[in-house]
Short mmCIF file of C-alpha atoms in Angstrom, two decimals:
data_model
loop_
_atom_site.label_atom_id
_atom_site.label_comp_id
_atom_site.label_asym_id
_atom_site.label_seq_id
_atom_site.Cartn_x
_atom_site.Cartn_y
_atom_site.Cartn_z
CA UNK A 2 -82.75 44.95 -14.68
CA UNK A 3 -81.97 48.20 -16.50
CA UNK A 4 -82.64 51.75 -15.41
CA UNK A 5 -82.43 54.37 -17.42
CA UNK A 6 -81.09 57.05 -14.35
CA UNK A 7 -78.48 54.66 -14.82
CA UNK A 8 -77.70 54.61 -17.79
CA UNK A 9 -77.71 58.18 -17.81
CA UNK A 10 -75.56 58.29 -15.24
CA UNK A 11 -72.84 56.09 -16.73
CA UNK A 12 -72.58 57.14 -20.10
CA UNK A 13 -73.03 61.46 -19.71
CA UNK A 14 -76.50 60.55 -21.61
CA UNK A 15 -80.26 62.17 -21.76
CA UNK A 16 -81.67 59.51 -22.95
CA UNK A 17 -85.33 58.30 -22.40
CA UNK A 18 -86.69 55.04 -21.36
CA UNK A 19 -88.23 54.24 -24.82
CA UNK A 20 -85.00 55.15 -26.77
CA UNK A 21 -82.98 52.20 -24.27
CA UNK A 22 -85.66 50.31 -25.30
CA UNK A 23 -84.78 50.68 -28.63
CA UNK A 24 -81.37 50.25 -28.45
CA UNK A 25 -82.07 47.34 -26.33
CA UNK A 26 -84.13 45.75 -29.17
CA UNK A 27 -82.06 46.10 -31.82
CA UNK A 28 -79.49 43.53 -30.10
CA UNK A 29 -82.10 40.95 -29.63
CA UNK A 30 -82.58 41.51 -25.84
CA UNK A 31 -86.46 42.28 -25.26
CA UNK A 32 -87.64 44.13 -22.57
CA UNK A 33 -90.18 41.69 -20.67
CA UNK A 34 -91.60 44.09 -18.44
CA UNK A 35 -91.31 48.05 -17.26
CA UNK A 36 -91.89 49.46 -14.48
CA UNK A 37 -91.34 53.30 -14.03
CA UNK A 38 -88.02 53.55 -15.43
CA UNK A 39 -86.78 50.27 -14.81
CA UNK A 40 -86.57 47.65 -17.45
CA UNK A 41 -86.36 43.79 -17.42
CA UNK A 42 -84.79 42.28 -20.06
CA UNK A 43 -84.46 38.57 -21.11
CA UNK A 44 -80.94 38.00 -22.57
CA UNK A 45 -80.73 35.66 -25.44
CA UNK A 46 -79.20 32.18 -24.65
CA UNK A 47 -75.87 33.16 -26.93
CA UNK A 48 -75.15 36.18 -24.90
CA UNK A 49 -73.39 34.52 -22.08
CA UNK A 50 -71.13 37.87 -21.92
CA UNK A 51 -74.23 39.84 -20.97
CA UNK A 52 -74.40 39.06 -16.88
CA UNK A 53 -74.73 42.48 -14.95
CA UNK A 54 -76.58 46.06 -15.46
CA UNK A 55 -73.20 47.51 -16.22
CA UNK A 56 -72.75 45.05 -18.94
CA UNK A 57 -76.41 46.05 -20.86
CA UNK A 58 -75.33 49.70 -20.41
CA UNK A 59 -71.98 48.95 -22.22
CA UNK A 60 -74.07 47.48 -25.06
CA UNK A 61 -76.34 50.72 -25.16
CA UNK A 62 -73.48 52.46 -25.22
CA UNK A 63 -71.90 50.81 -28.36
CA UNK A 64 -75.55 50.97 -30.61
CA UNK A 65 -76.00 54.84 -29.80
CA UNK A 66 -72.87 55.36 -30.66
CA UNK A 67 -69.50 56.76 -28.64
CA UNK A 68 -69.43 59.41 -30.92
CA UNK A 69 -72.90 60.82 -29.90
CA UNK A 70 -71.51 60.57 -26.23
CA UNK A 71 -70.86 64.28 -25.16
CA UNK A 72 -67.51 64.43 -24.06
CA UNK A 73 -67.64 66.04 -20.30
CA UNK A 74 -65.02 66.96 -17.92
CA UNK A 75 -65.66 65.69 -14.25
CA UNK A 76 -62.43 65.21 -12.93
CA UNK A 77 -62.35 67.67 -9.88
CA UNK A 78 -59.17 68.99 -7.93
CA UNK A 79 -60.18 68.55 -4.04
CA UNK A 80 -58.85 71.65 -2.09
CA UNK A 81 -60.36 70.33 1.19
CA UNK A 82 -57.90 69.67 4.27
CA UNK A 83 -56.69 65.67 5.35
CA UNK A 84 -58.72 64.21 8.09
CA UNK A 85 -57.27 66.42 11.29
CA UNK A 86 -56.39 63.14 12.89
CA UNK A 87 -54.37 62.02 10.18
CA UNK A 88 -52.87 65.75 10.57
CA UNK A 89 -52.23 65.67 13.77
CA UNK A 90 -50.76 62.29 14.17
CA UNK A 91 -48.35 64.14 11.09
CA UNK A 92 -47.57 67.01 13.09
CA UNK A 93 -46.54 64.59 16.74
CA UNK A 94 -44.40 62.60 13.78
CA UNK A 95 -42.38 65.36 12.82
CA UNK A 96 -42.20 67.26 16.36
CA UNK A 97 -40.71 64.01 17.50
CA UNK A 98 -38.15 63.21 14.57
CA UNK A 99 -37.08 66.62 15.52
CA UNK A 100 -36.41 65.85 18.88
CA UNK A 101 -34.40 63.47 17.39
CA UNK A 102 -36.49 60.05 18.17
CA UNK A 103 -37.06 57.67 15.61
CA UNK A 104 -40.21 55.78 14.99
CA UNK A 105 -41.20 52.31 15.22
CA UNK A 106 -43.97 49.70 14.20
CA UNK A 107 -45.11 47.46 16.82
CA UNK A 108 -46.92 44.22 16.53
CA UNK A 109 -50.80 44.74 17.35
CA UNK A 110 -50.83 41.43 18.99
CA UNK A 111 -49.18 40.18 22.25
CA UNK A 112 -49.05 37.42 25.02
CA UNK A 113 -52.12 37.54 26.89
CA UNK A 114 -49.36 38.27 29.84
CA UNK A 115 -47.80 40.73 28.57
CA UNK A 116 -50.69 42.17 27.91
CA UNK A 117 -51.86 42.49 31.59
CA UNK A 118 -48.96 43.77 32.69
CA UNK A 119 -50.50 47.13 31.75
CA UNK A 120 -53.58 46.51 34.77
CA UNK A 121 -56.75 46.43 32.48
CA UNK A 122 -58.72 43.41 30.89
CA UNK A 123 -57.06 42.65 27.53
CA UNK A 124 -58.70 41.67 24.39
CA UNK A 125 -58.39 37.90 23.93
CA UNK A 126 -58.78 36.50 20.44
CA UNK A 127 -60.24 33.29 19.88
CA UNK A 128 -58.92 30.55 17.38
CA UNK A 129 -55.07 31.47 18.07
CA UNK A 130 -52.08 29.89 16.29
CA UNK A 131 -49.53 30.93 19.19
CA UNK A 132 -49.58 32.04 22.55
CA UNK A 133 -47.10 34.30 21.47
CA UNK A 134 -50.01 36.67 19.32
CA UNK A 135 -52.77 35.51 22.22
CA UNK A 136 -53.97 38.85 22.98
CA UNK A 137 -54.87 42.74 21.31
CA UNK A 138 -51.85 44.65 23.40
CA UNK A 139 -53.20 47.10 25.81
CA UNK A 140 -50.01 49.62 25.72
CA UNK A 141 -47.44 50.27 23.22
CA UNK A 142 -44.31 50.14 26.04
CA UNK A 143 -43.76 46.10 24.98
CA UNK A 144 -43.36 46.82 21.58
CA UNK A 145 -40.76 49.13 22.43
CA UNK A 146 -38.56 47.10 24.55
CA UNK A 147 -38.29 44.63 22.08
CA UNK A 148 -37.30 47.18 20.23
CA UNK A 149 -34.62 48.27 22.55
CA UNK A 150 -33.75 44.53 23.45
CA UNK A 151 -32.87 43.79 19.62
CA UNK A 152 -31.24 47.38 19.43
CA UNK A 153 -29.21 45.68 22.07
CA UNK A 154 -28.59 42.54 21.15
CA UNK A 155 -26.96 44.77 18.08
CA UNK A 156 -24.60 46.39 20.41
CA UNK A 157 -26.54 49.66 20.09
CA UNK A 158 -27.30 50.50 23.62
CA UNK A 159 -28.58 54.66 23.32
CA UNK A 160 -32.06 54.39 21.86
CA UNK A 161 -34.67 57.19 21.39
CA UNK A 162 -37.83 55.82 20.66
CA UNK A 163 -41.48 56.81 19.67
CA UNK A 164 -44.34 54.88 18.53
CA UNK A 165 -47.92 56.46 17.40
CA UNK A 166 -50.47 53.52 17.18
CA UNK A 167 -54.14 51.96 18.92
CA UNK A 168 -54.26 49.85 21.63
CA UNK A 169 -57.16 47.98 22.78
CA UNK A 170 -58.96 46.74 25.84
CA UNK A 171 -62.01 45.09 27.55
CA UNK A 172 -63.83 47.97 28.97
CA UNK A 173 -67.15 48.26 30.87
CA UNK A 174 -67.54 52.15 31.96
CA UNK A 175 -70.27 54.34 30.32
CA UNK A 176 -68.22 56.27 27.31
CA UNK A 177 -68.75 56.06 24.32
CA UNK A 178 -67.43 53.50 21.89
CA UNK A 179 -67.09 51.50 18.67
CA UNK A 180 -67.99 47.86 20.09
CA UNK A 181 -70.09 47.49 23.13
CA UNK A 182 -67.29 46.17 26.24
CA UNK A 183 -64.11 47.07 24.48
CA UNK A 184 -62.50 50.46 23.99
CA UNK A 185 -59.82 51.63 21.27
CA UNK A 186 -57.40 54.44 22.33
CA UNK A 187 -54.82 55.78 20.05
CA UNK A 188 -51.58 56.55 21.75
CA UNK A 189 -48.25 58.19 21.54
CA UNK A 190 -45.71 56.23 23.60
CA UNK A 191 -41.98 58.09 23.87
CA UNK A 192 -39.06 55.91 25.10
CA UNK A 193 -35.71 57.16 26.14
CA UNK A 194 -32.57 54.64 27.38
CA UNK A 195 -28.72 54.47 27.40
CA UNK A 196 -26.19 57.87 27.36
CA UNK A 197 -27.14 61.00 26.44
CA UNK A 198 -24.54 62.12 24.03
CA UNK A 199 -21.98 59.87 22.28
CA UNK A 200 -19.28 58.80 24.30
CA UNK A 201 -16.39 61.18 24.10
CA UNK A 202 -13.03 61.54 26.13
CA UNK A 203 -13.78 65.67 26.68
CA UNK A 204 -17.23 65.32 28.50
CA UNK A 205 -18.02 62.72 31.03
CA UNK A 206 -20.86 59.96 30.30
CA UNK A 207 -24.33 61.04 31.33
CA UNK A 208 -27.62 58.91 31.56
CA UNK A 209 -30.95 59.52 30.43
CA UNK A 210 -33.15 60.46 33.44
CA UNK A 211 -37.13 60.61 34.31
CA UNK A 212 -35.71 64.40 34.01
CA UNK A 213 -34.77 64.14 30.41
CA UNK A 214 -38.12 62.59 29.58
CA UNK A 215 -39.89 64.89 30.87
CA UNK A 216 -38.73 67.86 29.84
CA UNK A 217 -39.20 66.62 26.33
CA UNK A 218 -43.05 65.27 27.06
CA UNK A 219 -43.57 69.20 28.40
CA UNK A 220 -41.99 70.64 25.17
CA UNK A 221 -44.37 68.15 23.19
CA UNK A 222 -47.48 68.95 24.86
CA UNK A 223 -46.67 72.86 24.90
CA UNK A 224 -46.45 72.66 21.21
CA UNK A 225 -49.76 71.99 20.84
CA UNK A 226 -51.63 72.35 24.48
CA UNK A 227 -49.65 75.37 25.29
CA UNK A 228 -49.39 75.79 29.33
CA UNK A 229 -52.16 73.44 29.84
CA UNK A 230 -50.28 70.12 31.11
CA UNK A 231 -49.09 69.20 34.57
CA UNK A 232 -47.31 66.33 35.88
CA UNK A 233 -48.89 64.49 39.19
CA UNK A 234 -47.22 61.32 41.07
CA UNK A 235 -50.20 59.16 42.08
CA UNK A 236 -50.21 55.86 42.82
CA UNK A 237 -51.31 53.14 39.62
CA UNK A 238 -52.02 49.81 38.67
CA UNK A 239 -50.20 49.80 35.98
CA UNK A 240 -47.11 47.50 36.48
CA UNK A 241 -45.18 48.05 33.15
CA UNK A 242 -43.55 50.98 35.27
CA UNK A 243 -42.31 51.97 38.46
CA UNK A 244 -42.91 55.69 40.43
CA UNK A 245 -45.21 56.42 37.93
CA UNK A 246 -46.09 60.19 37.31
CA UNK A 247 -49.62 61.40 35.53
CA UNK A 248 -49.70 63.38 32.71
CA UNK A 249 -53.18 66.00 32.94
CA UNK A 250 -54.03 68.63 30.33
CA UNK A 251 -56.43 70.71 31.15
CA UNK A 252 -57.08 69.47 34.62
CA UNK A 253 -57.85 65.77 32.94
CA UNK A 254 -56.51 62.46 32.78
CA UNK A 255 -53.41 61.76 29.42
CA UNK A 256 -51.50 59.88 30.15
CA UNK A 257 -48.44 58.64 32.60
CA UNK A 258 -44.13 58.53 32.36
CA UNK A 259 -42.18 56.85 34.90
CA UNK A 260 -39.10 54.07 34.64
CA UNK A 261 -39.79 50.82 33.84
CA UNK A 262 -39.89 48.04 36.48
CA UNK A 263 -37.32 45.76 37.00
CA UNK A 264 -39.04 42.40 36.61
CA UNK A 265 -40.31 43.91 32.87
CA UNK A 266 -36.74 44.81 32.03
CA UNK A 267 -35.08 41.52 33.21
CA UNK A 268 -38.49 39.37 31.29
CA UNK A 269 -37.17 41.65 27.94
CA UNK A 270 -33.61 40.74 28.70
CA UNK A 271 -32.49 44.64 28.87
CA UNK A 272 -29.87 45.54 31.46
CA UNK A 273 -30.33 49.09 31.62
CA UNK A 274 -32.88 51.49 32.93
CA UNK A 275 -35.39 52.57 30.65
CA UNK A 276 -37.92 55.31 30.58
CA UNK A 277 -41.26 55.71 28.81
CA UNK A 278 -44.10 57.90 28.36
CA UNK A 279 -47.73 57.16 27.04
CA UNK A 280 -49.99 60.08 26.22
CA UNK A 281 -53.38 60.07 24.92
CA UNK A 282 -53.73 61.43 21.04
CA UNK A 283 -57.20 62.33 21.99
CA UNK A 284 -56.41 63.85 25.03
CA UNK A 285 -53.75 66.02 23.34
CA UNK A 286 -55.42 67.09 19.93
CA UNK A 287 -58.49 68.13 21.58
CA UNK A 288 -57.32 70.54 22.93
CA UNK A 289 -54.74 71.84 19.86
CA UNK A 290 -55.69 75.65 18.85
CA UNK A 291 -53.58 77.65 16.19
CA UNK A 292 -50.65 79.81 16.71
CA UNK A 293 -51.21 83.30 18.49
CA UNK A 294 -48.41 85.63 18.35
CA UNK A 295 -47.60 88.60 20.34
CA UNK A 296 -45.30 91.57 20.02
CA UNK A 297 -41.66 91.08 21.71
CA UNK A 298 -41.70 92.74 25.23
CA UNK A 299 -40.54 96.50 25.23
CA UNK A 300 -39.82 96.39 28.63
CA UNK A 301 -36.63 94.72 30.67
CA UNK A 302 -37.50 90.94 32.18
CA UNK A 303 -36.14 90.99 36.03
CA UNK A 304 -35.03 87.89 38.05
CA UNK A 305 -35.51 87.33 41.43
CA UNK A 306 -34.50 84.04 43.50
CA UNK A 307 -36.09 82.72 46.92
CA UNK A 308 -35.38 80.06 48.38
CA UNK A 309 -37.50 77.97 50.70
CA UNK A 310 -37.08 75.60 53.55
CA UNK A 311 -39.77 72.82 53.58
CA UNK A 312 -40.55 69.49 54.74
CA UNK A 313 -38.84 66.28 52.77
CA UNK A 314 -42.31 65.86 52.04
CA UNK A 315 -43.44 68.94 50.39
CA UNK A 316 -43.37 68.57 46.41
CA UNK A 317 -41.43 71.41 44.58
CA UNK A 318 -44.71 71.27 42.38
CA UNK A 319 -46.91 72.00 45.62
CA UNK A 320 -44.78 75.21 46.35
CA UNK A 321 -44.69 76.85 42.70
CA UNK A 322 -48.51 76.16 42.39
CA UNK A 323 -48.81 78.52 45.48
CA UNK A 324 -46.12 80.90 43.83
CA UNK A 325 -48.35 80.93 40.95
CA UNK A 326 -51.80 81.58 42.65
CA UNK A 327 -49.86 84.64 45.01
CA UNK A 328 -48.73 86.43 41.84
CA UNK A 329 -49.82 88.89 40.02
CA UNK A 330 -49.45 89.13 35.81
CA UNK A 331 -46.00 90.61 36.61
CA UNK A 332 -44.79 86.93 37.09
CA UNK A 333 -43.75 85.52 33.69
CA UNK A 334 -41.81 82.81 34.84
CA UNK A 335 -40.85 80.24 37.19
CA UNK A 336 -37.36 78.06 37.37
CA UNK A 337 -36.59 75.54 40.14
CA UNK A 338 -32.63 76.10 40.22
CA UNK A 339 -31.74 73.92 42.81
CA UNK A 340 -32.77 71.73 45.45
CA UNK A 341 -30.71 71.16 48.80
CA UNK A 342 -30.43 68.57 51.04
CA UNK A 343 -27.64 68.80 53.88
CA UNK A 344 -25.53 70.59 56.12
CA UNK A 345 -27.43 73.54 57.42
CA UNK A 346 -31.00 71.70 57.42
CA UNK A 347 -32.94 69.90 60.27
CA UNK A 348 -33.49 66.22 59.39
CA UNK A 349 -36.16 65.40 57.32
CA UNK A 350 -36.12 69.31 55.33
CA UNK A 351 -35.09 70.37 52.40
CA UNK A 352 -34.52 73.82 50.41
CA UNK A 353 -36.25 74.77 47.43
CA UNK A 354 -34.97 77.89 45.33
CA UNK A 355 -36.76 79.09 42.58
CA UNK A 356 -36.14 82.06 39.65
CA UNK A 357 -38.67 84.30 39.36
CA UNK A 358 -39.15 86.72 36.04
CA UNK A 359 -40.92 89.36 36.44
CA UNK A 360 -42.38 91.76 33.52
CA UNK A 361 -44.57 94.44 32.90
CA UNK A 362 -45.92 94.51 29.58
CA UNK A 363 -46.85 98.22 29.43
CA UNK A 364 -43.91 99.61 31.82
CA UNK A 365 -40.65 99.42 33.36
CA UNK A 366 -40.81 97.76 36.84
CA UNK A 367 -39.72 99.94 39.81
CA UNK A 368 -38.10 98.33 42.64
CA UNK A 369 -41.16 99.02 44.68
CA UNK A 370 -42.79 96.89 41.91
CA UNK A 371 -40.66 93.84 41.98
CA UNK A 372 -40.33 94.13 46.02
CA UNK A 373 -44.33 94.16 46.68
CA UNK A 374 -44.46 91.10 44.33
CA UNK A 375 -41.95 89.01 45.80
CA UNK A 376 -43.37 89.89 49.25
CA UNK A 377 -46.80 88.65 48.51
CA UNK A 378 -45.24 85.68 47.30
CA UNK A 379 -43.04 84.57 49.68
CA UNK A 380 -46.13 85.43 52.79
CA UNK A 381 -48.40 83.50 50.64
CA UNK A 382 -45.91 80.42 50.44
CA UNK A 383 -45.11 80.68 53.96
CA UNK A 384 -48.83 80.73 54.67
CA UNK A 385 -49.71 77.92 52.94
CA UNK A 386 -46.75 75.63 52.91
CA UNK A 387 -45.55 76.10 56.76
CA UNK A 388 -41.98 77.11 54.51
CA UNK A 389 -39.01 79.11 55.93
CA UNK A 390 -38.10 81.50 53.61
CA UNK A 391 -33.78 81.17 53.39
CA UNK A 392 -32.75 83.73 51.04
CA UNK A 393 -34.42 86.09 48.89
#
């Protein structure tokens, strides 16, 4: 078959459908039948390099003539932006690199139990070669500690990981998905293991902590959820690590941190404590907004400490949520200094002392001001909390 549109199309051309049939004829190829604009031709027996539409056009092409082909410039520059996930994903890259991690590529496929490890259904393929490659991996934190077992096995024991990729799993809830029973999640997984700085005679040798990790997952998430994350303890199923803490933006579910468990570590042959962190890409770009700025404050900042005496079982988090609901706009910030356990205390209580900046964007604070502020505070935390207020 031969259609004119197409022809058209191809060459630049206005031709009609009785001048293709001309050119057509003039090779020997006769149209046997037309319909519309669409011609069939019978090709002679000799032709055997005539086989496809795009081969008769070529032909018409050649008897009209190139030089009668109207030379016309289509080539267009396309101003439009990159897909924003492919963006985003971008933007976490470099935010990372410059927190000094350095990415990785993880195999897609895994031991099925490896793959449970993570406490959902894994993907199992069928017609496998290994056991080794048995099953889609349902977290990027195995990748990673092979990564850091190698690393290892290298004699390089201070690692500072991050990995951007899918993972996949059997899934049976209501939300939407690509193929019915199995859900695909992109993830960022951060990993953190070994000293903090180099080892040096001057300073003594520090570990990475849950704290380091998480300060650097908050910086992360503020750079492109703002003030929107918090960090909950909760109790998972998830065995690939221990004391696991949630990650919510925005009130929902992103992801968790927490120290990997023992039995993982020894089954990856690594000998010293490691730390990860998994966050959802969707739950973090959804909720990414451009940059705002505002003027630099005219007016002095003012610091104010309290300190509190709670239960052992009373989360700082718990007690600078309160802090945050009592104040007013004057509060800018809040820093948990220290925490005390000790001489001084009952059994089973600890102290709590935060930093409070306080700020008025339109006016310099009186001390009436700052006192009134800190009072509500500290009633509101007493209140709520059953605190003791130690110093203020």
């Amino acid at each position: 078959e031969l259609r004119t549109e197409r022809v058209n199309a191809i060459l630049g051309t206005s031709l009609t459908t009785n001048e293709v049939v001309r050119q057509v004829r003039s090779l020997n190829i006769e149209p046997v039948s037309r319909k519309a604009k669409v011609l069939k031709c019978r090709i002679p027996s000799y032709r055997v390099d005539l086989e496809r539409e795009i081969d008769l056009i070529e032909e018409v092409a050649r008897v009209y003539g190139y030089d009668n082909v109207e030379e016309k410039s289509t080539a267009s520059i396309d101003f439009s932006h990159p897909f924003a996930k492919s963006q985003f994903s971008d933007d976490v890259r470099s935010t990372l690199i410059g927190f000094g991690y350095h990415e990785a590529i993880s195999y897609t496929l895994q031991d099925t139990k490896t793959s449970e490890e993570s406490g959902v259904t894994p993907v199992r393929l069928l017609g496998l070669q290994s056991s080794e490659t048995a099953a889609m991996r349902t977290s990027l934190v195995p990748g990673l500690l092979t990564s850091v077992a190698r690393n290892a096995s290298f004699g390089t024991d201070d690692v500072r990981l991050f990995e951007i990729g899918k993972v996949y799993c059997q899934d049976e809830s209501s939300q939407p998905k690509l193929v019915e029973h199995f859900l695909e999640e992109e993830r960022i997984c951060l990993l953190l293991s070994g000293k903090r700085a180099p080892q040096h005679w001057s300073v003594s040798t520090e570990l990475y902590d849950i704290f380091d990790l998480k300060g650097e997952v908050s910086d992360l998430v503020l750079k492109f959820a703002l003030d929107k994350s918090s960090f909950i303890c909760y109790p998972t199923s998830n065995r690939l690590a221990d004391n696991a803490i949630a990650i919510e933006i925005n009130g929902s579910y992103a992801g968790y941190m927490g120290n990997v468990a023992a039995e993982v570590l020894k089954r990856f042959g690594i000998e010293q404590e490691v730390f990860v962190a998994e966050i959802l890409v969707e739950a973090l770009s959804s909720v990414k907004r451009g940059k705002q700025y505002s003027p630099l404050p005219r007016y002095p900042k003012v610091r104010r400490d309290v300190a509190f005496v709670v239960d052992e079982s009373t989360s700082a988090r718990s007690v600078e949520d309160i802090i945050r609901s009592a104040s007013s706009s004057l509060l800018q910030a809040i820093d948990l200094f220290d925490v005390y356990r000790g001489e001084n205390l009952s059994a089973g209580k600890k102290s709590l002392a935060f930093g409070l900046d306080l700020m008025s964007l339109d006016r310099t604070l009186t001390d009436e001001d700052i006192e009134s502020e800190v009072k509500s505070i500290v009633e509101e935390v007493i209140r709520k909390s059953g605190a003791v207020l130690r110093a203020v």
